[in-house]
CSV table of C-alpha atoms in Angstrom, one decimal:
chain,number,residue,atom,x,y,z
A,1,UNK,CA,37.5,21.3,59.7
A,2,UNK,CA,40.4,19.0,60.3
A,3,UNK,CA,40.8,15.4,58.8
A,4,UNK,CA,42.7,14.6,61.8
A,5,UNK,CA,39.9,14.9,64.1
A,6,UNK,CA,37.7,13.5,61.7
A,7,UNK,CA,39.7,10.3,61.6
A,8,UNK,CA,40.2,10.5,65.6
A,9,UNK,CA,36.4,10.3,66.2
A,10,UNK,CA,36.2,7.5,63.9
A,11,UNK,CA,38.8,5.5,65.6
A,12,UNK,CA,37.1,6.5,69.0
A,13,UNK,CA,33.6,5.2,67.8
A,14,UNK,CA,32.4,8.9,68.0
A,15,UNK,CA,29.4,9.7,65.7
A,16,UNK,CA,30.4,12.0,62.9
A,17,UNK,CA,28.1,14.9,61.6
A,18,UNK,CA,26.7,15.3,58.4
A,19,UNK,CA,28.7,18.2,57.8
A,20,UNK,CA,32.1,16.4,58.8
A,21,UNK,CA,31.2,13.8,56.4
A,22,UNK,CA,30.5,16.4,53.6
A,23,UNK,CA,34.2,18.1,54.3
A,24,UNK,CA,35.7,15.1,54.2
A,25,UNK,CA,34.2,13.8,50.9
A,26,UNK,CA,34.9,17.1,49.5
A,27,UNK,CA,38.6,16.8,50.7
A,28,UNK,CA,38.8,13.6,48.9
A,29,UNK,CA,37.7,14.8,45.6
A,30,UNK,CA,39.7,18.1,45.5
A,31,UNK,CA,42.9,17.0,47.2
A,32,UNK,CA,42.4,18.4,50.4
A,33,UNK,CA,42.5,14.8,52.3
A,34,UNK,CA,45.8,13.3,51.9
A,35,UNK,CA,46.3,9.6,51.0
A,36,UNK,CA,47.6,8.7,54.4
A,37,UNK,CA,44.5,10.2,55.7
A,38,UNK,CA,41.9,8.5,52.9
A,39,UNK,CA,43.9,5.1,54.0
A,40,UNK,CA,43.3,5.9,57.8
A,41,UNK,CA,39.5,7.2,57.4
A,42,UNK,CA,39.1,3.8,55.4
A,43,UNK,CA,40.2,1.6,57.9
A,44,UNK,CA,38.5,3.4,60.9
A,45,UNK,CA,35.2,2.6,58.9
A,46,UNK,CA,36.3,-1.2,58.1
A,47,UNK,CA,37.2,-1.7,61.8
A,48,UNK,CA,34.5,0.5,63.5
A,49,UNK,CA,31.4,0.7,61.2
A,50,UNK,CA,28.9,3.3,60.5
A,51,UNK,CA,25.8,3.8,61.7
A,52,UNK,CA,22.7,4.1,59.4
A,53,UNK,CA,23.0,7.8,59.5
A,54,UNK,CA,26.4,8.2,58.6
A,55,UNK,CA,26.4,5.9,56.0
A,56,UNK,CA,23.4,7.6,54.2
A,57,UNK,CA,25.6,10.8,55.1
A,58,UNK,CA,28.7,9.4,53.2
A,59,UNK,CA,26.7,8.0,50.1
A,60,UNK,CA,25.2,11.6,49.6
A,61,UNK,CA,28.1,13.4,50.1
A,62,UNK,CA,30.1,11.4,47.8
A,63,UNK,CA,27.5,11.8,45.0
A,64,UNK,CA,27.4,15.5,45.5
A,65,UNK,CA,30.9,15.8,45.0
A,66,UNK,CA,30.6,15.5,41.5
A,67,UNK,CA,28.0,16.3,38.7
A,68,UNK,CA,24.3,14.7,39.4
A,69,UNK,CA,22.2,14.2,36.3
A,70,UNK,CA,19.2,16.1,35.9
A,71,UNK,CA,16.4,14.8,33.3
A,72,UNK,CA,13.5,15.6,31.4
A,73,UNK,CA,11.9,12.5,30.6
A,74,UNK,CA,8.6,11.0,29.8
A,75,UNK,CA,9.1,7.6,31.6
A,76,UNK,CA,10.9,7.0,34.9
A,77,UNK,CA,14.6,7.0,35.1
A,78,UNK,CA,16.0,3.5,36.0
A,79,UNK,CA,19.0,1.7,36.7
A,80,UNK,CA,20.0,-1.7,37.9
A,81,UNK,CA,23.3,-2.8,39.8
A,82,UNK,CA,25.3,-6.1,40.3
A,83,UNK,CA,27.4,-6.9,42.8
A,84,UNK,CA,29.8,-9.6,40.1
A,85,UNK,CA,29.7,-12.9,39.1
A,86,UNK,CA,30.9,-15.6,36.8
A,87,UNK,CA,28.8,-15.4,33.4
A,88,UNK,CA,26.5,-12.4,34.7
A,89,UNK,CA,25.6,-10.5,31.5
A,90,UNK,CA,22.5,-9.4,32.5
A,91,UNK,CA,22.4,-5.8,32.1
A,92,UNK,CA,23.0,-6.3,28.2
A,93,UNK,CA,19.5,-7.7,28.1
A,94,UNK,CA,17.6,-5.7,30.9
A,95,UNK,CA,18.7,-2.1,29.7
A,96,UNK,CA,17.1,-2.5,26.4
A,97,UNK,CA,14.2,-4.6,27.7
A,98,UNK,CA,13.2,-2.2,30.4
A,99,UNK,CA,13.7,0.8,27.7
A,100,UNK,CA,10.8,-1.4,25.3
A,101,UNK,CA,8.7,-1.3,28.6
A,102,UNK,CA,8.9,2.6,28.9
A,103,UNK,CA,11.7,3.2,31.2
A,104,UNK,CA,14.9,5.2,30.8
A,105,UNK,CA,18.0,3.4,31.8
A,106,UNK,CA,21.2,5.8,32.0
A,107,UNK,CA,23.1,2.5,33.0
A,108,UNK,CA,26.9,3.9,34.4
A,109,UNK,CA,28.7,0.1,34.4
A,110,UNK,CA,32.1,-0.9,35.6
A,111,UNK,CA,35.0,-2.8,34.3
A,112,UNK,CA,36.3,-6.4,35.4
A,113,UNK,CA,37.2,-6.3,39.1
A,114,UNK,CA,39.2,-9.3,40.5
A,115,UNK,CA,37.7,-12.8,39.2
A,116,UNK,CA,34.8,-11.1,38.0
A,117,UNK,CA,34.1,-9.6,34.4
A,118,UNK,CA,32.7,-6.0,33.8
A,119,UNK,CA,30.0,-5.1,31.7
A,120,UNK,CA,31.9,-2.4,30.0
A,121,UNK,CA,34.6,-5.2,29.1
A,122,UNK,CA,32.0,-7.3,27.4
A,123,UNK,CA,30.5,-4.3,25.6
A,124,UNK,CA,33.8,-3.3,24.2
A,125,UNK,CA,34.3,-6.8,22.6
A,126,UNK,CA,31.7,-5.4,20.2
A,127,UNK,CA,33.6,-3.7,17.3
A,128,UNK,CA,33.6,0.0,17.7
A,129,UNK,CA,31.5,0.3,20.6
A,130,UNK,CA,32.4,3.1,22.9
A,131,UNK,CA,32.0,3.3,26.8
A,132,UNK,CA,33.6,6.6,27.2
A,133,UNK,CA,31.2,9.4,26.2
A,134,UNK,CA,30.5,12.7,28.1
A,135,UNK,CA,27.4,13.0,30.3
A,136,UNK,CA,26.2,15.3,27.6
A,137,UNK,CA,26.0,12.2,24.9
A,138,UNK,CA,24.6,10.0,27.7
A,139,UNK,CA,21.9,12.0,28.0
A,140,UNK,CA,21.2,12.6,24.7
A,141,UNK,CA,21.0,8.7,23.8
A,142,UNK,CA,19.0,7.9,26.5
A,143,UNK,CA,16.4,10.7,25.4
A,144,UNK,CA,16.6,9.4,21.9
A,145,UNK,CA,16.6,5.7,22.4
A,146,UNK,CA,15.7,4.9,26.0
A,147,UNK,CA,18.9,3.3,27.4
A,148,UNK,CA,22.8,3.9,27.1
A,149,UNK,CA,25.2,1.5,28.9
A,150,UNK,CA,28.7,3.7,29.5
A,151,UNK,CA,31.6,4.1,32.0
A,152,UNK,CA,31.2,7.0,34.5
A,153,UNK,CA,33.1,10.3,33.3
A,154,UNK,CA,35.7,12.0,35.8
A,155,UNK,CA,32.8,14.3,36.8
A,156,UNK,CA,30.5,11.7,38.4
A,157,UNK,CA,31.4,10.8,42.0
A,158,UNK,CA,34.9,12.0,42.0
A,159,UNK,CA,35.5,11.6,45.5
A,160,UNK,CA,34.4,7.7,45.1
A,161,UNK,CA,37.0,7.3,42.6
A,162,UNK,CA,39.8,8.5,45.0
A,163,UNK,CA,38.6,6.6,48.0
A,164,UNK,CA,37.9,3.2,45.7
A,165,UNK,CA,41.7,3.7,44.8
A,166,UNK,CA,42.8,3.9,48.6
A,167,UNK,CA,40.8,0.9,49.2
A,168,UNK,CA,42.4,-1.0,46.9
A,169,UNK,CA,45.9,-0.8,48.6
A,170,UNK,CA,45.1,-0.2,52.1
A,171,UNK,CA,43.5,-3.6,52.8
A,172,UNK,CA,39.9,-2.3,53.6
A,173,UNK,CA,37.9,-3.2,50.3
A,174,UNK,CA,35.6,-5.8,52.3
A,175,UNK,CA,34.0,-2.7,54.4
A,176,UNK,CA,30.4,-3.1,53.7
A,177,UNK,CA,29.8,0.5,54.6
A,178,UNK,CA,32.5,1.7,52.2
A,179,UNK,CA,31.2,-0.9,49.3
A,180,UNK,CA,27.9,0.4,50.1
A,181,UNK,CA,28.7,4.3,49.5
A,182,UNK,CA,30.7,3.2,46.7
A,183,UNK,CA,27.9,1.6,44.9
A,184,UNK,CA,25.4,4.0,45.4
A,185,UNK,CA,27.2,7.6,45.1
A,186,UNK,CA,27.8,6.6,41.4
A,187,UNK,CA,24.5,5.2,40.8
A,188,UNK,CA,22.7,8.0,42.4
A,189,UNK,CA,24.6,10.7,40.4
A,190,UNK,CA,22.9,9.4,37.5
A,191,UNK,CA,19.8,11.1,38.6
A,192,UNK,CA,17.8,7.8,39.3
A,193,UNK,CA,14.4,7.5,40.6
A,194,UNK,CA,15.0,3.7,41.0
A,195,UNK,CA,17.2,0.8,41.3
A,196,UNK,CA,17.2,-2.9,41.6
A,197,UNK,CA,20.0,-4.8,43.0
A,198,UNK,CA,21.4,-7.9,42.2
A,199,UNK,CA,23.6,-9.1,45.2
A,200,UNK,CA,25.3,-12.5,44.3
A,201,UNK,CA,26.1,-15.2,46.5
A,202,UNK,CA,28.1,-18.4,46.4
A,203,UNK,CA,31.4,-19.6,44.7
A,204,UNK,CA,31.7,-17.2,41.7
A,205,UNK,CA,30.7,-14.0,43.9
A,206,UNK,CA,32.5,-11.6,46.3
A,207,UNK,CA,30.1,-12.8,48.8
A,208,UNK,CA,30.5,-16.3,49.7
A,209,UNK,CA,28.2,-16.9,52.6
A,210,UNK,CA,24.5,-15.9,52.6
A,211,UNK,CA,25.0,-13.9,55.8
A,212,UNK,CA,27.7,-11.6,54.2
A,213,UNK,CA,25.1,-11.4,51.0
A,214,UNK,CA,22.3,-10.5,53.5
A,215,UNK,CA,24.2,-7.8,55.3
A,216,UNK,CA,25.1,-6.1,52.1
A,217,UNK,CA,21.7,-6.1,50.8
A,218,UNK,CA,20.3,-4.9,53.9
A,219,UNK,CA,23.2,-2.3,54.0
A,220,UNK,CA,22.5,-1.2,50.2
A,221,UNK,CA,18.4,-0.9,49.9
A,222,UNK,CA,18.6,0.7,53.5
A,223,UNK,CA,20.9,3.5,52.5
A,224,UNK,CA,19.4,4.2,49.0
A,225,UNK,CA,16.2,4.7,50.7
A,226,UNK,CA,17.8,7.2,53.2
A,227,UNK,CA,19.5,8.6,50.3
A,228,UNK,CA,15.9,8.9,48.5
A,229,UNK,CA,15.9,6.4,45.9
A,230,UNK,CA,13.1,3.7,45.6
A,231,UNK,CA,15.5,0.5,45.8
A,232,UNK,CA,14.9,-3.2,46.3
A,233,UNK,CA,17.5,-6.2,46.0
A,234,UNK,CA,17.6,-9.5,45.0
A,235,UNK,CA,19.8,-12.0,46.6
A,236,UNK,CA,20.9,-14.5,43.5
A,237,UNK,CA,22.6,-17.5,43.4
A,238,UNK,CA,26.5,-17.6,42.1
A,239,UNK,CA,27.3,-21.2,42.8
A,240,UNK,CA,27.6,-21.7,39.4
A,241,UNK,CA,28.0,-19.6,36.3
A,242,UNK,CA,24.8,-17.7,35.3
A,243,UNK,CA,25.5,-18.9,31.7
A,244,UNK,CA,27.7,-21.4,30.3
A,245,UNK,CA,30.7,-19.1,29.2
A,246,UNK,CA,33.3,-17.0,31.0
A,247,UNK,CA,34.8,-14.2,28.7
A,248,UNK,CA,33.8,-11.1,27.4
A,249,UNK,CA,32.9,-12.2,23.3
A,250,UNK,CA,31.6,-15.4,24.6
A,251,UNK,CA,29.3,-13.7,26.9
A,252,UNK,CA,28.1,-11.6,24.5
A,253,UNK,CA,27.5,-14.6,22.5
A,254,UNK,CA,25.4,-15.9,25.0
A,255,UNK,CA,23.4,-12.4,25.3
A,256,UNK,CA,22.9,-12.5,21.6
A,257,UNK,CA,21.4,-15.9,21.3
A,258,UNK,CA,19.0,-14.8,23.9
A,259,UNK,CA,18.3,-12.0,22.8
A,260,UNK,CA,17.6,-13.2,19.0
A,261,UNK,CA,15.6,-16.4,20.5
A,262,UNK,CA,18.6,-18.9,18.6
A,263,UNK,CA,19.8,-20.5,22.1
A,264,UNK,CA,17.7,-19.3,25.0
A,265,UNK,CA,19.7,-19.4,28.5
A,266,UNK,CA,17.1,-20.0,30.9
A,267,UNK,CA,18.6,-18.7,34.0
A,268,UNK,CA,20.0,-15.8,32.3
A,269,UNK,CA,16.2,-15.1,30.7
A,270,UNK,CA,14.7,-16.0,33.9
A,271,UNK,CA,17.2,-13.5,36.4
A,272,UNK,CA,16.5,-10.6,33.6
A,273,UNK,CA,12.9,-11.2,34.2
A,274,UNK,CA,12.8,-11.2,37.5
A,275,UNK,CA,15.5,-7.9,37.9
A,276,UNK,CA,13.4,-6.0,35.2
A,277,UNK,CA,10.3,-6.8,37.0
A,278,UNK,CA,11.1,-5.2,40.3
A,279,UNK,CA,12.4,-2.3,38.5
A,280,UNK,CA,9.4,-1.7,36.5
A,281,UNK,CA,7.2,-2.3,39.6
A,282,UNK,CA,9.4,0.2,41.2
A,283,UNK,CA,9.3,2.7,38.6
A,284,UNK,CA,5.3,2.6,38.3
A,285,UNK,CA,5.4,0.9,34.7
A,286,UNK,CA,3.7,-2.4,36.3
A,287,UNK,CA,1.1,-3.4,38.8
A,288,UNK,CA,3.7,-5.3,40.6
A,289,UNK,CA,7.0,-7.4,40.0
A,290,UNK,CA,5.0,-10.4,38.6
A,291,UNK,CA,3.1,-8.1,36.2
A,292,UNK,CA,6.6,-6.3,35.6
A,293,UNK,CA,8.4,-9.8,35.1
A,294,UNK,CA,5.8,-10.6,32.3
A,295,UNK,CA,6.3,-7.4,30.6
A,296,UNK,CA,10.3,-7.7,30.3
A,297,UNK,CA,9.5,-11.4,29.0
A,298,UNK,CA,7.4,-10.0,26.0
A,299,UNK,CA,9.7,-7.5,25.1
A,300,UNK,CA,12.4,-10.5,24.8
A,301,UNK,CA,10.1,-12.5,23.1
A,302,UNK,CA,9.0,-10.3,20.6
A,303,UNK,CA,12.4,-9.5,19.4
A,304,UNK,CA,11.8,-5.7,20.6
A,305,UNK,CA,15.0,-5.6,23.2
A,306,UNK,CA,16.9,-6.9,20.5
A,307,UNK,CA,16.3,-4.1,18.3
A,308,UNK,CA,16.7,-1.6,20.9
A,309,UNK,CA,19.9,-3.3,21.9
A,310,UNK,CA,21.0,-3.3,18.3
A,311,UNK,CA,20.1,0.8,18.2
A,312,UNK,CA,22.0,1.2,21.5
A,313,UNK,CA,25.2,-0.4,19.8
A,314,UNK,CA,25.1,1.7,16.9
A,315,UNK,CA,24.8,4.9,18.8
A,316,UNK,CA,27.8,4.1,20.8
A,317,UNK,CA,29.9,3.3,17.5
A,318,UNK,CA,29.2,-0.4,17.1
A,319,UNK,CA,28.2,-2.1,13.7
A,320,UNK,CA,24.8,-0.7,12.5
A,321,UNK,CA,24.0,-4.3,11.3
A,322,UNK,CA,25.0,-5.9,14.8
A,323,UNK,CA,22.0,-7.6,15.8
A,324,UNK,CA,21.8,-9.3,12.1
A,325,UNK,CA,25.4,-10.1,11.7
A,326,UNK,CA,26.7,-10.3,15.3
A,327,UNK,CA,28.2,-14.2,14.5
A,328,UNK,CA,30.7,-12.1,11.9
A,329,UNK,CA,31.3,-9.2,14.2
A,330,UNK,CA,32.6,-10.8,17.3
A,331,UNK,CA,36.0,-11.7,17.4
A,332,UNK,CA,37.3,-15.5,18.1
A,333,UNK,CA,40.0,-17.0,19.6
A,334,UNK,CA,42.6,-19.1,17.6
A,335,UNK,CA,43.0,-22.1,19.8
A,336,UNK,CA,39.7,-23.8,21.1
A,337,UNK,CA,40.5,-26.8,23.2
A,338,UNK,CA,38.2,-29.3,25.3
A,339,UNK,CA,39.0,-29.7,28.9
A,340,UNK,CA,38.0,-33.5,29.3
A,341,UNK,CA,36.9,-34.8,32.9
A,342,UNK,CA,39.4,-37.7,33.9
A,343,UNK,CA,36.6,-39.9,35.3
A,344,UNK,CA,32.8,-40.5,34.7
A,345,UNK,CA,30.5,-38.9,37.2
A,346,UNK,CA,28.0,-35.9,37.7
A,347,UNK,CA,29.1,-32.4,38.5
A,348,UNK,CA,28.8,-31.9,42.6
A,349,UNK,CA,30.1,-28.6,43.0
A,350,UNK,CA,31.8,-25.7,40.8
A,351,UNK,CA,34.4,-23.0,42.1
A,352,UNK,CA,33.0,-20.0,40.2
A,353,UNK,CA,36.2,-17.9,41.6
A,354,UNK,CA,38.7,-20.6,40.1
A,355,UNK,CA,36.8,-19.9,36.5
A,356,UNK,CA,37.1,-16.6,36.5
A,357,UNK,CA,41.0,-16.6,37.4
A,358,UNK,CA,41.5,-18.6,34.7
A,359,UNK,CA,39.8,-16.3,32.3
A,360,UNK,CA,42.2,-13.3,33.6
A,361,UNK,CA,45.2,-15.7,32.8
A,362,UNK,CA,43.9,-16.5,29.7
A,363,UNK,CA,44.1,-12.5,29.2
A,364,UNK,CA,40.4,-12.0,29.4
A,365,UNK,CA,40.5,-9.9,32.8
A,366,UNK,CA,43.2,-7.7,34.1
A,367,UNK,CA,45.6,-8.6,36.7
A,368,UNK,CA,46.6,-4.7,37.4
A,369,UNK,CA,45.1,-1.5,36.3
A,370,UNK,CA,45.9,-0.3,32.5
A,371,UNK,CA,46.2,-4.1,31.2
A,372,UNK,CA,44.9,-4.7,27.9
A,373,UNK,CA,42.0,-7.2,27.5
A,374,UNK,CA,41.7,-10.0,24.8
A,375,UNK,CA,38.1,-9.9,24.6
A,376,UNK,CA,38.1,-13.3,22.1
A,377,UNK,CA,39.3,-15.4,25.2
A,378,UNK,CA,37.9,-17.2,27.8
A,379,UNK,CA,35.4,-20.6,28.8
A,380,UNK,CA,32.3,-21.7,27.0
A,381,UNK,CA,30.0,-24.7,27.0
A,382,UNK,CA,30.6,-25.1,31.1
A,383,UNK,CA,29.3,-28.3,32.6
A,384,UNK,CA,26.4,-27.0,35.1
A,385,UNK,CA,25.9,-28.7,38.3
A,386,UNK,CA,24.3,-31.8,38.0
A,387,UNK,CA,25.8,-32.5,34.8
A,388,UNK,CA,26.9,-36.2,34.1
A,389,UNK,CA,30.6,-35.9,32.7
A,390,UNK,CA,32.9,-38.3,31.3
A,391,UNK,CA,36.4,-38.5,29.7
A,392,UNK,CA,34.3,-38.2,26.4
A,393,UNK,CA,31.9,-35.0,27.7
A,394,UNK,CA,34.3,-32.3,28.4
A,395,UNK,CA,33.8,-30.2,31.5
A,396,UNK,CA,34.3,-27.0,29.5
A,397,UNK,CA,36.0,-25.6,26.1
A,398,UNK,CA,39.1,-23.4,26.7
A,399,UNK,CA,39.3,-20.3,23.9
A,400,UNK,CA,42.8,-19.3,24.1
A,401,UNK,CA,45.5,-16.9,22.0
A,402,UNK,CA,47.9,-19.9,21.8
A,403,UNK,CA,48.2,-23.2,22.9
A,404,UNK,CA,50.6,-22.1,25.7
A,405,UNK,CA,48.1,-19.9,27.1
A,406,UNK,CA,45.8,-22.9,26.9
A,407,UNK,CA,48.3,-25.4,28.8
A,408,UNK,CA,48.7,-22.8,31.3
A,409,UNK,CA,45.0,-23.0,32.7
A,410,UNK,CA,43.8,-26.6,31.6
A,411,UNK,CA,44.4,-27.8,35.0
A,412,UNK,CA,42.7,-25.3,36.9
A,413,UNK,CA,40.0,-25.3,34.8
A,414,UNK,CA,39.5,-29.0,35.5
A,415,UNK,CA,40.4,-28.5,39.1
A,416,UNK,CA,37.4,-26.1,39.7
A,417,UNK,CA,34.7,-28.9,38.9
A,418,UNK,CA,34.1,-31.1,41.8
A,419,UNK,CA,32.9,-34.4,40.4
A,420,UNK,CA,31.1,-37.2,42.4
A,421,UNK,CA,28.2,-40.1,42.4
A,422,UNK,CA,25.6,-38.6,44.1
A,423,UNK,CA,23.6,-35.5,42.5
A,424,UNK,CA,23.7,-32.4,44.0
A,425,UNK,CA,20.9,-30.1,45.3
A,426,UNK,CA,20.4,-27.3,42.7
A,427,UNK,CA,20.0,-23.9,44.6
A,428,UNK,CA,17.5,-21.6,43.9
A,429,UNK,CA,18.2,-19.0,41.2
A,430,UNK,CA,16.5,-16.3,43.8
A,431,UNK,CA,17.5,-16.9,47.5
A,432,UNK,CA,15.5,-13.2,48.8
A,433,UNK,CA,14.0,-10.5,48.1
A,434,UNK,CA,14.5,-7.1,50.2
A,435,UNK,CA,12.5,-4.1,49.6
């Protein structure tokens, strides 16, 4: 086959065969397709789109371009994926809670992207935690304790790794077809039986409008079903941060407070139960999503999920006593500064994107690949929608490495909050379910 012919067919809106798509994906993985050809392919997909059958074929081909895990476990192999948002640390609760309920969760996660934090970056705020383990180690830990949150090895969906990098520099990141194939090829390479998707919508998400979020959610669910994986999606709200913090160690604090019951964040708890309930129902571990949500809640309430989280942290190199001693184990920033409101009023809107960029500017995210992250910096005590603030009631606390770093973001943090007189309408946490 010839990459030029495949690209020309996409350009002219002609259907590609499964064989052509598989050939191209293998060429991405083995270098047979050049960067220029990969960029032209991505641009043609962005401009003309793929039909359902092509999208399924691309997802399968990228999944099969590397190792696809095989399992022999007593429970169903389950996972969750979020499209990303500010203060979204659900995975750290959901994986151990689902494991307590009888699921096996080999969660292959990612690092921060743009203004949003990454699950792996949050976990690496825990001293010693290692995300870069072999496939064999991932399988051993999952079989032993029921869950492991790690990064993708080079053997998982190498075609996607190549195309992802090309999209980033070719102006094609926004393609729903390519987003769908990218997300699902990595997730399905883990050998999943069921998957739940958390598609975020709002100022702190990549999808700012409900229309865009619905398009992506429908594409993901339809394609996953076509590739043979039971899947549902929840479109959830990101018009404000999910927890009152943004930054790696600061979000782990929110997780640990909720896991241990010392300071439960209601929105984090509710979203975890909703997503976990869907997943248990898909995996046959609950009668329906409501029953599953109750089981997840009991795993959290009993402390069993916290114990399971501690086992996972220890298996992946973190402190053996992390659940008992987490306040002493997490790093803290030397500078903590209040950001007071300039006038009294009610928080009417929050620009989550701006808050995420402020965390990146503090050093809590990457401006370019390879940047080192400072896990201690970020924002905490973020005022929620509807909160009454004044010059005496701060909008947030900045955690910074230096006073100069705090100076650099203070105005941007303050400007991210719209203050007015009337109380806003608070959106529901879950907007829609797709199955």
